[in-house]
PDB file of C-alpha atoms in Angstrom:
ATOM      1  CA  MET A 263      -0.377  -0.874  -1.552  1.00  0.00           C
ATOM      2  CA  ILE A 264      -1.913  -2.566  -4.556  1.00  0.00           C
ATOM      3  CA  GLU A 265       0.006  -3.204  -7.759  1.00  0.00           C
ATOM      4  CA  GLN A 266      -1.878  -1.896 -10.797  1.00  0.00           C
ATOM      5  CA  ASP A 267      -1.931  -3.306 -14.348  1.00  0.00           C
ATOM      6  CA  ASP A 268       0.175  -0.377 -15.579  1.00  0.00           C
ATOM      7  CA  GLY A 269       2.953  -0.977 -12.998  1.00  0.00           C
ATOM      8  CA  THR A 270       1.917   1.784 -10.613  1.00  0.00           C
ATOM      9  CA  TRP A 271       1.004   1.300  -6.949  1.00  0.00           C
ATOM     10  CA  ALA A 272      -2.265   2.412  -5.355  1.00  0.00           C
ATOM     11  CA  CYS A 273      -2.396   3.404  -1.700  1.00  0.00           C
ATOM     12  CA  ARG A 274      -5.657   2.230  -0.146  1.00  0.00           C
ATOM     13  CA  HIS A 275      -7.198   1.508   3.215  1.00  0.00           C
ATOM     14  CA  GLY A 276     -10.157  -0.790   2.799  1.00  0.00           C
ATOM     15  CA  ARG A 277     -12.312   0.838   0.129  1.00  0.00           C
ATOM     16  CA  THR A 278     -10.715   4.267   0.634  1.00  0.00           C
ATOM     17  CA  HIS A 279      -8.430   5.102  -2.279  1.00  0.00           C
ATOM     18  CA  PHE A 280      -5.771   7.709  -1.421  1.00  0.00           C
ATOM     19  CA  ASP A 281      -3.573   7.985  -4.507  1.00  0.00           C
ATOM     20  CA  VAL A 282      -1.297   6.193  -7.004  1.00  0.00           C
ATOM     21  CA  HIS A 283       2.512   6.236  -7.184  1.00  0.00           C
ATOM     22  CA  ASP A 284       4.833   5.402 -10.080  1.00  0.00           C
ATOM     23  CA  ARG A 285       7.315   3.625  -7.795  1.00  0.00           C
ATOM     24  CA  LEU A 286       6.746   1.135  -5.001  1.00  0.00           C
ATOM     25  CA  ALA A 287       9.190   2.957  -2.693  1.00  0.00           C
ATOM     26  CA  LEU A 288       7.084   6.130  -2.896  1.00  0.00           C
ATOM     27  CA  ALA A 289       3.901   4.191  -2.144  1.00  0.00           C
ATOM     28  CA  VAL A 290       5.531   2.507   0.868  1.00  0.00           C
ATOM     29  CA  ALA A 291       6.748   5.828   2.257  1.00  0.00           C
ATOM     30  CA  HIS A 292       3.300   7.362   1.836  1.00  0.00           C
ATOM     31  CA  ILE A 293       1.350   4.477   3.364  1.00  0.00           C
ATOM     32  CA  VAL A 294       3.736   4.322   6.345  1.00  0.00           C
ATOM     33  CA  GLU A 295       3.000   8.002   7.027  1.00  0.00           C
ATOM     34  CA  LEU A 296      -0.738   7.379   6.747  1.00  0.00           C
ATOM     35  CA  ALA A 297      -0.503   4.402   9.111  1.00  0.00           C
ATOM     36  CA  LYS A 298       1.147   6.516  11.800  1.00  0.00           C
ATOM     37  CA  GLY A 299      -2.167   8.260  12.352  1.00  0.00           C
ATOM     38  CA  SER A 300      -4.092   4.985  12.619  1.00  0.00           C
ATOM     39  CA  GLU A 301      -2.096   2.920  15.075  1.00  0.00           C
ATOM     40  CA  PRO A 302      -2.193   0.042  15.604  1.00  0.00           C
ATOM     41  CA  ALA A 303      -1.848  -0.617  11.896  1.00  0.00           C
ATOM     42  CA  ARG A 304      -0.737  -3.411   9.590  1.00  0.00           C
ATOM     43  CA  ILE A 305       0.673  -2.675   6.142  1.00  0.00           C
ATOM     44  CA  PHE A 306       0.211  -5.100   3.275  1.00  0.00           C
ATOM     45  CA  LEU A 307       1.516  -5.222  -0.282  1.00  0.00           C
ATOM     46  CA  HIS A 308      -0.818  -6.816  -2.839  1.00  0.00           C
ATOM     47  CA  ARG A 309       0.856  -7.982  -6.058  1.00  0.00           C
ATOM     48  CA  LEU A 310      -0.932  -8.616  -9.350  1.00  0.00           C
ATOM     49  CA  ASP A 311      -0.090 -12.328  -9.174  1.00  0.00           C
ATOM     50  CA  GLY A 312      -2.180 -12.620  -5.991  1.00  0.00           C
ATOM     51  CA  GLU A 313       0.724 -12.618  -3.533  1.00  0.00           C
ATOM     52  CA  VAL A 314       0.046 -10.657  -0.345  1.00  0.00           C
ATOM     53  CA  VAL A 315       2.984  -9.652   1.851  1.00  0.00           C
ATOM     54  CA  GLU A 316       2.732  -8.052   5.281  1.00  0.00           C
ATOM     55  CA  LEU A 317       5.384  -5.329   5.379  1.00  0.00           C
ATOM     56  CA  ALA A 318       4.897  -3.878   8.831  1.00  0.00           C
ATOM     57  CA  GLU A 319       2.838  -3.851  11.971  1.00  0.00           C
ATOM     58  CA  SER A 320       2.730  -0.957  14.406  1.00  0.00           C
TER      59      SER A 320
END
């Protein structure tokens, strides 16, 4: 998930853009579902300030 300037969260995999969510929790739930079909997968959160956090690995 990538934090956007307007406070929303974009779900992406590489250059593939899936969608945008108003709340981080919704983006996390969506990206976790997407990752289930691409195991093994690693899920990262990218904040506007440059911080990158690994949330999960499956």
